[in-house]
Amino acid sequence: MAQQHGVGGGSVVDWAALPARALRCVFRRLSDAQCTRCRLVSRAFCLAADRVSARGVTLKALAHWEAGTYDKANACLLRALRRDPKFTPALLALRGLYRWMPALNDHHCDCLVATIDSSTRDQRACWALAHRGFVQGLCTQPLAQQTATAVYITGYWKSLIEEDHVAAVALFEQAASANHAGAFFNLAWCVSRGLGTGSPDPVRAVQLYEQAAAGGHAASMFNLANSLWDGTGTQPNRKRAMQLYRRVAEWGNLEATFNLACCYDTGDGTEKDVGRAAELFAVGAAQGHAESIFNLACCYSEGSGVERDITKAAALYRRGTEEGHAGCMWGLAQCFYDGFGVPMDRGEAVRLYKLAADRGHSDAMCNLGACYALGEGVKRDFATAAKLYQRAGDLGHAGAIYNLGTCFEAGVGVVSGDVRQAVRLFRLAADQGEVEAKRILVQYTTDTV
């Protein structure tokens, strides 16, 4: 690949300080350059400049790109795509970024660019380019690995695009016989789900993950740790699972870091250490891992492992909300409802509860139902409240099941009062540990039912 290039050619420009009009002029001048890669990136950020809502993350990425910290630019753009998979400026910027990065060979770039294009164009055509790029790039590998990799990539193509899992498994088997770590991993994935093999075989999947993990394959180590933790296909061994999580976390795997943090948080598989848990949640949160952001916010909200700080908690919930995390939407709604870390605003709480409920968050459904039942932040509507309690109850939310029982008991929000149905719901909620449901059940006798 070519040597590194900079956009500004000197000191780093504060792109965010420039107005959109100036940005467009700068990028359009850059687009007249002879460098194709420069044109790709400039076109992307020119589009971003025209959309105020898109400027923040793309301008951050541009600052990293200009400074030569391509990994951070890549992280910014991928974060934007997690929010909106068809975010055109980020897609175009990634294309340019991958064409620019000196650490990648041209064939690898073809694969990455084709993969990105597949989100907005004909997927078969784009993956055909990716497949060709991978195979053409084999010349960068030792001769002994070229055949195995070609077979592995063809198997990947068969599985992902043609959905011919039987053929894919045969190819993965062939590549695995040459000790190709990626083939072991994909074969284990297919075997664990019965894709192309007839029926799931978790025992063999673990054996395959073991073989790939022995070769240092990080994803296989992570999946093997999950199997050891749950006892899927093998005897549970949480001590070894923790060792694998630690090793993969040291390599920067955020999912492993998060799992490790959860272990310390609950004391499951290791000695409980909420301080260490908070530290690990902070590592993931700093890199945009949404679950880590949510859990770190909970730590600050509860004072678990850190000094309680509801303002920081609210700020973290807001960050996670911007990433599209339903739990963070619910947490921020709670903050607005109670006025914790932000000014009290029941209307904003209702808006956030709705966003989280639309994403299947049962706590948000229950809280939103309560808002409708009480007329807090929204016009009172018992029928809507009952429907929300039903939705959350169908997901197993004990509090919602109890609340729905009170609707039937009082005959509000439902077709008619039904004490038998109310008591049935109270019992369901009580069986799940709902304290209030247990209390109210003592008021009913068998004769009443």
CSV table of C-alpha atoms in Angstrom, one decimal:
chain,number,residue,atom,x,y,z
A,1,MET,CA,0.0,0.0,0.0
A,2,ALA,CA,1.0,3.6,-0.4
A,3,GLN,CA,2.5,5.6,2.4
A,4,GLN,CA,0.3,7.5,4.9
A,5,HIS,CA,-1.3,10.7,3.8
A,6,GLY,CA,-2.8,13.6,5.7
A,7,VAL,CA,-5.7,15.7,4.7
A,8,GLY,CA,-4.3,19.0,6.0
A,9,GLY,CA,-0.6,18.4,5.3
A,10,GLY,CA,0.4,20.2,8.5
A,11,SER,CA,-1.2,20.8,11.9
A,12,VAL,CA,-4.5,19.0,12.6
A,13,VAL,CA,-7.5,21.1,11.6
A,14,ASP,CA,-10.4,21.7,14.0
A,15,TRP,CA,-12.9,20.5,11.5
A,16,ALA,CA,-15.8,20.7,13.9
A,17,ALA,CA,-15.2,24.5,14.3
A,18,LEU,CA,-15.7,25.1,10.6
A,19,PRO,CA,-19.2,26.0,9.4
A,20,ALA,CA,-20.9,23.6,7.0
A,21,ARG,CA,-20.4,26.0,4.0
A,22,ALA,CA,-16.6,26.1,4.6
A,23,LEU,CA,-16.5,22.3,5.1
A,24,ARG,CA,-18.2,21.8,1.7
A,25,CYS,CA,-15.7,24.1,0.0
A,26,VAL,CA,-12.7,22.3,1.6
A,27,PHE,CA,-14.0,18.8,0.7
A,28,ARG,CA,-14.9,19.8,-2.9
A,29,ARG,CA,-11.4,21.2,-3.4
A,30,LEU,CA,-10.0,17.9,-2.1
A,31,SER,CA,-12.3,16.0,-4.4
A,32,ASP,CA,-10.6,17.6,-7.4
A,33,ALA,CA,-7.3,15.9,-6.3
A,34,GLN,CA,-5.9,13.1,-8.4
A,35,CYS,CA,-5.9,10.7,-5.4
A,36,THR,CA,-8.9,8.4,-5.7
A,37,ARG,CA,-8.8,7.6,-2.0
A,38,CYS,CA,-8.9,11.3,-1.1
A,39,ARG,CA,-11.9,11.8,-3.4
A,40,LEU,CA,-13.8,8.9,-1.6
A,41,VAL,CA,-13.2,10.4,1.9
A,42,SER,CA,-13.9,14.0,0.9
A,43,ARG,CA,-17.2,13.0,-0.8
A,44,ALA,CA,-18.3,11.2,2.4
A,45,PHE,CA,-17.6,14.2,4.7
A,46,CYS,CA,-19.0,16.6,2.2
A,47,LEU,CA,-22.3,14.7,2.5
A,48,ALA,CA,-22.0,14.8,6.3
A,49,ALA,CA,-21.5,18.5,6.3
A,50,ASP,CA,-24.9,18.9,4.6
A,51,ARG,CA,-26.6,17.0,7.4
A,52,VAL,CA,-26.4,18.7,10.8
A,53,SER,CA,-27.5,15.5,12.6
A,54,ALA,CA,-24.7,13.6,10.9
A,55,ARG,CA,-21.8,16.0,11.5
A,56,GLY,CA,-20.8,15.0,15.0
A,57,VAL,CA,-19.6,11.5,14.6
A,58,THR,CA,-18.2,12.0,11.0
A,59,LEU,CA,-16.2,15.0,12.0
A,60,LYS,CA,-14.7,13.1,14.9
A,61,ALA,CA,-13.8,10.4,12.5
A,62,LEU,CA,-12.2,12.9,10.2
A,63,ALA,CA,-10.1,14.4,12.9
A,64,HIS,CA,-8.7,10.9,13.7
A,65,TRP,CA,-8.3,10.2,10.0
A,66,GLU,CA,-6.3,13.3,9.4
A,67,ALA,CA,-4.1,12.6,12.5
A,68,GLY,CA,-3.4,9.1,11.1
A,69,THR,CA,-5.2,7.3,14.0
A,70,TYR,CA,-7.2,5.1,11.6
A,71,ASP,CA,-8.4,2.6,14.2
A,72,LYS,CA,-10.1,5.4,16.1
A,73,ALA,CA,-11.6,6.8,12.9
A,74,ASN,CA,-12.9,3.3,12.1
A,75,ALA,CA,-14.4,3.0,15.5
A,76,CYS,CA,-16.3,6.3,15.1
A,77,LEU,CA,-17.8,5.4,11.8
A,78,LEU,CA,-18.8,1.9,12.9
A,79,ARG,CA,-20.5,3.5,15.9
A,80,ALA,CA,-22.5,5.7,13.5
A,81,LEU,CA,-23.5,2.6,11.5
A,82,ARG,CA,-24.7,0.8,14.6
A,83,ARG,CA,-27.2,3.7,15.0
A,84,ASP,CA,-28.2,3.6,11.4
A,85,PRO,CA,-27.0,0.8,9.1
A,86,LYS,CA,-27.7,2.9,6.0
A,87,PHE,CA,-25.9,6.0,7.2
A,88,THR,CA,-24.5,7.1,3.8
A,89,PRO,CA,-21.8,9.5,5.0
A,90,ALA,CA,-20.3,6.8,7.3
A,91,LEU,CA,-20.5,4.1,4.6
A,92,LEU,CA,-18.7,6.3,2.1
A,93,ALA,CA,-16.2,7.4,4.7
A,94,LEU,CA,-15.4,3.7,5.6
A,95,ARG,CA,-14.9,2.9,1.9
A,96,GLY,CA,-12.4,5.8,1.7
A,97,LEU,CA,-10.8,4.9,5.0
A,98,TYR,CA,-10.2,1.3,4.0
A,99,ARG,CA,-8.7,2.4,0.7
A,100,TRP,CA,-6.4,4.7,2.6
A,101,MET,CA,-5.1,2.6,5.4
A,102,PRO,CA,-1.5,1.6,4.6
A,103,ALA,CA,-1.8,-1.6,6.8
A,104,LEU,CA,-4.2,-3.2,4.3
A,105,ASN,CA,-3.3,-4.8,1.0
A,106,ASP,CA,-5.4,-3.8,-2.1
A,107,HIS,CA,-7.2,-7.2,-2.1
A,108,HIS,CA,-8.2,-6.9,1.5
A,109,CYS,CA,-9.6,-3.4,0.7
A,110,ASP,CA,-11.7,-4.9,-2.1
A,111,CYS,CA,-13.2,-7.3,0.4
A,112,LEU,CA,-14.0,-4.6,3.0
A,113,VAL,CA,-15.3,-2.1,0.4
A,114,ALA,CA,-17.6,-4.8,-1.1
A,115,THR,CA,-18.9,-5.8,2.3
A,116,ILE,CA,-19.8,-2.2,3.0
A,117,ASP,CA,-21.4,-1.7,-0.4
A,118,SER,CA,-23.5,-4.8,0.2
A,119,SER,CA,-25.6,-2.9,2.8
A,120,THR,CA,-26.9,-0.5,0.1
A,121,ARG,CA,-26.5,-2.4,-3.2
A,122,ASP,CA,-27.0,-5.8,-4.7
A,123,GLN,CA,-25.6,-8.1,-2.0
A,124,ARG,CA,-24.7,-11.0,-4.4
A,125,ALA,CA,-22.7,-8.8,-6.7
A,126,CYS,CA,-20.9,-7.1,-3.8
A,127,TRP,CA,-20.0,-10.4,-2.1
A,128,ALA,CA,-18.8,-11.7,-5.4
A,129,LEU,CA,-16.3,-8.9,-5.4
A,130,ALA,CA,-15.4,-9.7,-1.8
A,131,HIS,CA,-14.9,-13.3,-2.6
A,132,ARG,CA,-12.7,-12.5,-5.5
A,133,GLY,CA,-10.7,-10.1,-3.4
A,134,PHE,CA,-10.1,-12.6,-0.7
A,135,VAL,CA,-9.0,-15.3,-3.1
A,136,GLN,CA,-6.8,-12.9,-5.1
A,137,GLY,CA,-5.2,-11.8,-1.9
A,138,LEU,CA,-4.0,-15.3,-1.1
A,139,CYS,CA,-0.6,-14.4,-2.6
A,140,THR,CA,0.2,-12.6,0.7
A,141,GLN,CA,0.0,-15.9,2.6
A,142,PRO,CA,2.6,-18.7,2.9
A,143,LEU,CA,2.1,-21.2,0.1
A,144,ALA,CA,1.0,-24.0,2.5
A,145,GLN,CA,-1.9,-21.9,3.7
A,146,GLN,CA,-3.1,-20.7,0.3
A,147,THR,CA,-5.1,-23.8,-0.6
A,148,ALA,CA,-6.7,-24.1,2.9
A,149,THR,CA,-7.7,-20.4,2.9
A,150,ALA,CA,-9.2,-20.6,-0.6
A,151,VAL,CA,-11.3,-23.6,0.4
A,152,TYR,CA,-12.3,-21.9,3.6
A,153,ILE,CA,-13.4,-18.7,1.8
A,154,THR,CA,-15.4,-20.7,-0.8
A,155,GLY,CA,-17.1,-22.4,2.1
A,156,TYR,CA,-17.9,-19.1,3.7
A,157,TRP,CA,-19.4,-18.0,0.4
A,158,LYS,CA,-21.5,-21.1,0.1
A,159,SER,CA,-22.8,-20.7,3.6
A,160,LEU,CA,-23.5,-17.0,3.7
A,161,ILE,CA,-24.6,-16.2,0.2
A,162,GLU,CA,-25.8,-19.4,-1.4
A,163,GLU,CA,-27.0,-20.8,1.9
A,164,ASP,CA,-25.8,-24.2,0.8
A,165,HIS,CA,-24.8,-25.3,4.3
A,166,VAL,CA,-24.1,-28.9,3.3
A,167,ALA,CA,-21.5,-27.8,0.8
A,168,ALA,CA,-20.1,-25.2,3.2
A,169,VAL,CA,-19.6,-27.8,5.9
A,170,ALA,CA,-17.7,-30.1,3.5
A,171,LEU,CA,-15.4,-27.2,2.6
A,172,PHE,CA,-14.9,-26.2,6.2
A,173,GLU,CA,-14.0,-29.8,7.0
A,174,GLN,CA,-11.5,-29.8,4.2
A,175,ALA,CA,-9.9,-26.5,5.3
A,176,ALA,CA,-9.9,-27.6,8.9
A,177,SER,CA,-8.0,-30.8,8.0
A,178,ALA,CA,-5.1,-28.3,7.1
A,179,ASN,CA,-5.4,-26.7,10.6
A,180,HIS,CA,-7.1,-23.5,9.3
A,181,ALA,CA,-8.3,-21.8,12.5
A,182,GLY,CA,-11.1,-19.9,10.7
A,183,ALA,CA,-12.4,-23.1,9.3
A,184,PHE,CA,-12.5,-24.8,12.7
A,185,PHE,CA,-14.5,-21.8,14.0
A,186,ASN,CA,-17.1,-21.7,11.2
A,187,LEU,CA,-17.4,-25.5,11.2
A,188,ALA,CA,-18.1,-25.4,15.0
A,189,TRP,CA,-20.7,-22.7,14.4
A,190,CYS,CA,-22.5,-24.8,11.8
A,191,VAL,CA,-22.2,-28.0,13.9
A,192,SER,CA,-23.6,-26.2,17.0
A,193,ARG,CA,-26.7,-25.2,15.1
A,194,GLY,CA,-27.1,-28.2,12.9
A,195,LEU,CA,-26.5,-26.2,9.7
A,196,GLY,CA,-25.6,-28.7,7.0
A,197,THR,CA,-25.2,-31.5,9.5
A,198,GLY,CA,-28.7,-32.6,10.2
A,199,SER,CA,-28.9,-31.9,13.9
A,200,PRO,CA,-27.0,-29.8,16.4
A,201,ASP,CA,-23.9,-31.4,18.0
A,202,PRO,CA,-22.7,-29.2,20.9
A,203,VAL,CA,-20.1,-31.7,22.0
A,204,ARG,CA,-18.3,-31.7,18.7
A,205,ALA,CA,-18.7,-27.9,18.5
A,206,VAL,CA,-16.8,-27.6,21.7
A,207,GLN,CA,-14.1,-29.9,20.4
A,208,LEU,CA,-13.7,-27.8,17.3
A,209,TYR,CA,-13.6,-24.6,19.3
A,210,GLU,CA,-10.8,-26.2,21.4
A,211,GLN,CA,-8.8,-26.9,18.3
A,212,ALA,CA,-9.2,-23.3,17.0
A,213,ALA,CA,-8.5,-21.9,20.4
A,214,ALA,CA,-5.3,-23.8,20.6
A,215,GLY,CA,-4.2,-21.9,17.5
A,216,GLY,CA,-5.0,-18.5,19.2
A,217,HIS,CA,-8.3,-17.9,17.4
A,218,ALA,CA,-9.9,-15.2,19.7
A,219,ALA,CA,-13.6,-15.8,18.6
A,220,SER,CA,-13.2,-19.5,19.2
A,221,MET,CA,-11.8,-18.8,22.7
A,222,PHE,CA,-14.7,-16.6,23.4
A,223,ASN,CA,-17.3,-19.2,22.3
A,224,LEU,CA,-15.5,-21.9,24.1
A,225,ALA,CA,-15.6,-19.8,27.3
A,226,ASN,CA,-19.3,-19.4,26.8
A,227,SER,CA,-19.8,-23.2,26.5
A,228,LEU,CA,-17.6,-23.8,29.5
A,229,TRP,CA,-19.6,-21.3,31.5
A,230,ASP,CA,-23.0,-22.7,30.6
A,231,GLY,CA,-21.9,-26.4,30.4
A,232,THR,CA,-23.1,-26.6,26.8
A,233,GLY,CA,-21.5,-29.6,25.1
A,234,THR,CA,-19.0,-30.0,28.0
A,235,GLN,CA,-18.8,-30.1,31.8
A,236,PRO,CA,-19.2,-26.7,33.3
A,237,ASN,CA,-15.8,-25.2,34.2
A,238,ARG,CA,-16.2,-21.6,35.1
A,239,LYS,CA,-12.7,-21.2,36.4
A,240,ARG,CA,-11.3,-22.0,32.9
A,241,ALA,CA,-14.1,-19.9,31.3
A,242,MET,CA,-12.9,-16.9,33.4
A,243,GLN,CA,-9.3,-17.6,32.2
A,244,LEU,CA,-10.4,-17.5,28.6
A,245,TYR,CA,-12.5,-14.4,29.1
A,246,ARG,CA,-9.4,-12.7,30.6
A,247,ARG,CA,-7.2,-13.7,27.8
A,248,VAL,CA,-9.5,-12.6,25.1
A,249,ALA,CA,-10.3,-9.4,27.0
A,250,GLU,CA,-6.6,-8.6,27.1
A,251,TRP,CA,-6.7,-8.7,23.3
A,252,GLY,CA,-9.4,-6.0,23.2
A,253,ASN,CA,-12.5,-8.2,22.8
A,254,LEU,CA,-15.2,-6.0,24.3
A,255,GLU,CA,-17.8,-8.8,24.7
A,256,ALA,CA,-15.2,-10.8,26.7
A,257,THR,CA,-14.4,-7.7,28.8
A,258,PHE,CA,-18.1,-7.2,29.4
A,259,ASN,CA,-18.7,-10.9,30.5
A,260,LEU,CA,-15.7,-10.6,32.8
A,261,ALA,CA,-17.1,-7.5,34.4
A,262,CYS,CA,-20.5,-9.2,34.9
A,263,CYS,CA,-18.7,-12.1,36.7
A,264,TYR,CA,-17.0,-9.7,39.1
A,265,ASP,CA,-20.2,-7.8,39.5
A,266,THR,CA,-22.2,-10.9,40.6
A,267,GLY,CA,-19.4,-12.9,42.1
A,268,ASP,CA,-20.3,-15.8,39.7
A,269,GLY,CA,-17.2,-17.8,38.9
A,270,THR,CA,-14.9,-15.6,40.9
A,271,GLU,CA,-14.8,-13.6,44.1
A,272,LYS,CA,-17.2,-10.7,44.0
A,273,ASP,CA,-15.5,-7.4,43.3
A,274,VAL,CA,-17.8,-4.5,42.3
A,275,GLY,CA,-14.9,-2.1,42.0
A,276,ARG,CA,-13.2,-4.3,39.4
A,277,ALA,CA,-16.5,-4.8,37.7
A,278,ALA,CA,-17.0,-1.0,37.4
A,279,GLU,CA,-13.4,-0.6,36.0
A,280,LEU,CA,-14.1,-3.2,33.3
A,281,PHE,CA,-17.5,-1.7,32.4
A,282,ALA,CA,-15.7,1.6,32.0
A,283,VAL,CA,-13.2,0.1,29.6
A,284,GLY,CA,-16.0,-1.1,27.4
A,285,ALA,CA,-18.0,2.2,27.8
A,286,ALA,CA,-15.0,4.2,26.7
A,287,GLN,CA,-15.0,2.3,23.4
A,288,GLY,CA,-18.7,2.6,22.8
A,289,HIS,CA,-19.9,-0.8,24.0
A,290,ALA,CA,-23.6,-0.1,24.7
A,291,GLU,CA,-24.1,-2.9,27.3
A,292,SER,CA,-21.0,-1.6,29.2
A,293,ILE,CA,-22.3,2.0,29.1
A,294,PHE,CA,-25.7,0.8,30.5
A,295,ASN,CA,-24.1,-1.2,33.3
A,296,LEU,CA,-21.6,1.6,34.2
A,297,ALA,CA,-24.6,3.9,34.4
A,298,CYS,CA,-26.2,1.5,36.8
A,299,CYS,CA,-23.0,1.4,38.9
A,300,TYR,CA,-23.1,5.2,39.3
A,301,SER,CA,-26.9,5.2,39.9
A,302,GLU,CA,-26.5,2.7,42.7
A,303,GLY,CA,-23.1,3.6,44.0
A,304,SER,CA,-21.8,0.1,43.2
A,305,GLY,CA,-18.0,0.0,42.9
A,306,VAL,CA,-17.9,3.7,42.4
A,307,GLU,CA,-19.1,6.8,44.4
A,308,ARG,CA,-22.8,7.3,43.7
A,309,ASP,CA,-23.2,10.1,41.1
A,310,ILE,CA,-26.7,10.4,39.5
A,311,THR,CA,-25.5,13.2,37.2
A,312,LYS,CA,-22.9,10.8,35.7
A,313,ALA,CA,-25.4,8.1,35.6
A,314,ALA,CA,-27.8,10.2,33.6
A,315,ALA,CA,-25.1,11.3,31.2
A,316,LEU,CA,-24.1,7.7,30.6
A,317,TYR,CA,-27.8,6.7,30.0
A,318,ARG,CA,-28.0,9.5,27.5
A,319,ARG,CA,-24.9,8.2,25.7
A,320,GLY,CA,-26.4,4.8,25.5
A,321,THR,CA,-29.7,6.2,24.3
A,322,GLU,CA,-27.8,7.8,21.4
A,323,GLU,CA,-26.4,4.4,20.6
A,324,GLY,CA,-29.9,3.0,20.5
A,325,HIS,CA,-29.7,0.9,23.7
A,326,ALA,CA,-33.2,0.2,25.0
A,327,GLY,CA,-32.0,-0.3,28.6
A,328,CYS,CA,-30.3,3.2,28.5
A,329,MET,CA,-33.5,4.7,27.1
A,330,TRP,CA,-35.4,3.2,30.1
A,331,GLY,CA,-32.7,4.4,32.5
A,332,LEU,CA,-32.8,7.9,31.2
A,333,ALA,CA,-36.6,7.9,31.3
A,334,GLN,CA,-36.4,6.9,35.0
A,335,CYS,CA,-34.0,9.9,35.6
A,336,PHE,CA,-36.5,12.3,33.9
A,337,TYR,CA,-39.4,10.8,35.7
A,338,ASP,CA,-37.8,11.2,39.2
A,339,GLY,CA,-35.6,14.2,38.4
A,340,PHE,CA,-32.4,12.3,39.1
A,341,GLY,CA,-29.4,14.0,37.4
A,342,VAL,CA,-31.7,15.9,35.1
A,343,PRO,CA,-34.6,18.3,35.6
A,344,MET,CA,-37.9,16.4,36.2
A,345,ASP,CA,-39.8,16.1,33.0
A,346,ARG,CA,-42.6,13.4,33.0
A,347,GLY,CA,-43.4,14.2,29.3
A,348,GLU,CA,-39.8,13.4,28.3
A,349,ALA,CA,-39.9,10.3,30.5
A,350,VAL,CA,-43.0,9.1,28.6
A,351,ARG,CA,-41.3,9.7,25.3
A,352,LEU,CA,-38.2,7.7,26.3
A,353,TYR,CA,-40.4,4.9,27.8
A,354,LYS,CA,-42.1,4.6,24.5
A,355,LEU,CA,-38.8,4.4,22.6
A,356,ALA,CA,-37.6,1.6,24.9
A,357,ALA,CA,-41.0,-0.2,24.8
A,358,ASP,CA,-40.9,-0.2,21.0
A,359,ARG,CA,-37.6,-2.1,21.3
A,360,GLY,CA,-39.1,-4.8,23.5
A,361,HIS,CA,-38.0,-3.5,26.9
A,362,SER,CA,-40.5,-5.0,29.4
A,363,ASP,CA,-39.6,-2.6,32.3
A,364,ALA,CA,-40.3,0.3,30.0
A,365,MET,CA,-43.6,-1.2,28.9
A,366,CYS,CA,-44.7,-1.6,32.6
A,367,ASN,CA,-43.5,1.9,33.5
A,368,LEU,CA,-45.3,3.4,30.5
A,369,GLY,CA,-48.4,1.5,31.4
A,370,ALA,CA,-48.2,3.1,34.9
A,371,CYS,CA,-47.8,6.6,33.4
A,372,TYR,CA,-51.1,6.0,31.4
A,373,ALA,CA,-52.9,4.6,34.4
A,374,LEU,CA,-51.8,7.6,36.6
A,375,GLY,CA,-52.0,10.3,33.9
A,376,GLU,CA,-48.3,11.2,34.5
A,377,GLY,CA,-46.8,12.9,31.5
A,378,VAL,CA,-49.6,11.7,29.3
A,379,LYS,CA,-53.4,11.8,29.2
A,380,ARG,CA,-54.9,9.1,31.5
A,381,ASP,CA,-55.9,6.0,29.5
A,382,PHE,CA,-56.6,2.8,31.4
A,383,ALA,CA,-57.2,0.8,28.2
A,384,THR,CA,-53.7,1.6,26.9
A,385,ALA,CA,-52.2,0.9,30.3
A,386,ALA,CA,-53.8,-2.5,30.4
A,387,LYS,CA,-52.5,-3.3,26.9
A,388,LEU,CA,-49.0,-2.3,27.9
A,389,TYR,CA,-49.2,-4.4,31.1
A,390,GLN,CA,-50.3,-7.4,28.9
A,391,ARG,CA,-47.4,-6.9,26.5
A,392,ALA,CA,-44.9,-6.8,29.4
A,393,GLY,CA,-46.6,-9.7,31.1
A,394,ASP,CA,-46.3,-11.8,28.0
A,395,LEU,CA,-42.5,-11.2,28.3
A,396,GLY,CA,-42.6,-12.5,31.9
A,397,HIS,CA,-42.6,-9.2,33.8
A,398,ALA,CA,-44.0,-10.0,37.2
A,399,GLY,CA,-44.8,-6.4,38.1
A,400,ALA,CA,-46.8,-6.0,34.9
A,401,ILE,CA,-48.7,-9.2,35.5
A,402,TYR,CA,-49.6,-7.9,39.0
A,403,ASN,CA,-50.7,-4.5,37.5
A,404,LEU,CA,-52.8,-6.3,34.9
A,405,GLY,CA,-54.4,-8.2,37.7
A,406,THR,CA,-55.4,-5.0,39.4
A,407,CYS,CA,-57.0,-3.8,36.2
A,408,PHE,CA,-59.2,-7.0,36.2
A,409,GLU,CA,-59.9,-6.6,39.9
A,410,ALA,CA,-61.1,-3.0,39.5
A,411,GLY,CA,-62.7,-3.5,36.0
A,412,VAL,CA,-60.6,-0.6,34.5
A,413,GLY,CA,-59.0,-0.8,31.0
A,414,VAL,CA,-60.5,-4.2,30.4
A,415,VAL,CA,-63.8,-5.3,28.9
A,416,SER,CA,-65.2,-6.1,32.4
A,417,GLY,CA,-64.1,-6.8,35.9
A,418,ASP,CA,-63.1,-10.4,36.5
A,419,VAL,CA,-62.0,-11.4,40.0
A,420,ARG,CA,-61.1,-14.9,39.0
A,421,GLN,CA,-58.8,-13.6,36.3
A,422,ALA,CA,-57.3,-11.1,38.7
A,423,VAL,CA,-56.5,-13.8,41.3
A,424,ARG,CA,-55.0,-16.0,38.6
A,425,LEU,CA,-52.7,-13.1,37.6
A,426,PHE,CA,-51.8,-12.4,41.2
A,427,ARG,CA,-50.8,-16.0,41.6
A,428,LEU,CA,-48.6,-15.9,38.5
A,429,ALA,CA,-46.9,-12.7,39.7
A,430,ALA,CA,-46.5,-14.1,43.2
A,431,ASP,CA,-44.8,-17.3,41.8
A,432,GLN,CA,-42.2,-15.0,40.2
A,433,GLY,CA,-41.5,-13.2,43.5
A,434,GLU,CA,-43.8,-10.2,43.2
A,435,VAL,CA,-44.2,-9.1,46.9
A,436,GLU,CA,-47.3,-7.0,46.5
A,437,ALA,CA,-49.0,-9.9,44.7
A,438,LYS,CA,-48.3,-12.2,47.6
A,439,ARG,CA,-49.7,-9.7,50.0
A,440,ILE,CA,-53.0,-9.2,48.1
A,441,LEU,CA,-53.5,-12.9,47.7
A,442,VAL,CA,-54.1,-13.4,51.5
A,443,GLN,CA,-57.2,-11.2,51.1
A,444,TYR,CA,-58.8,-13.8,48.9
A,445,THR,CA,-60.1,-17.2,50.1
A,446,THR,CA,-60.9,-20.2,48.1
A,447,ASP,CA,-64.6,-19.5,48.4
A,448,THR,CA,-64.2,-16.1,46.9
A,449,VAL,CA,-62.6,-17.7,43.8
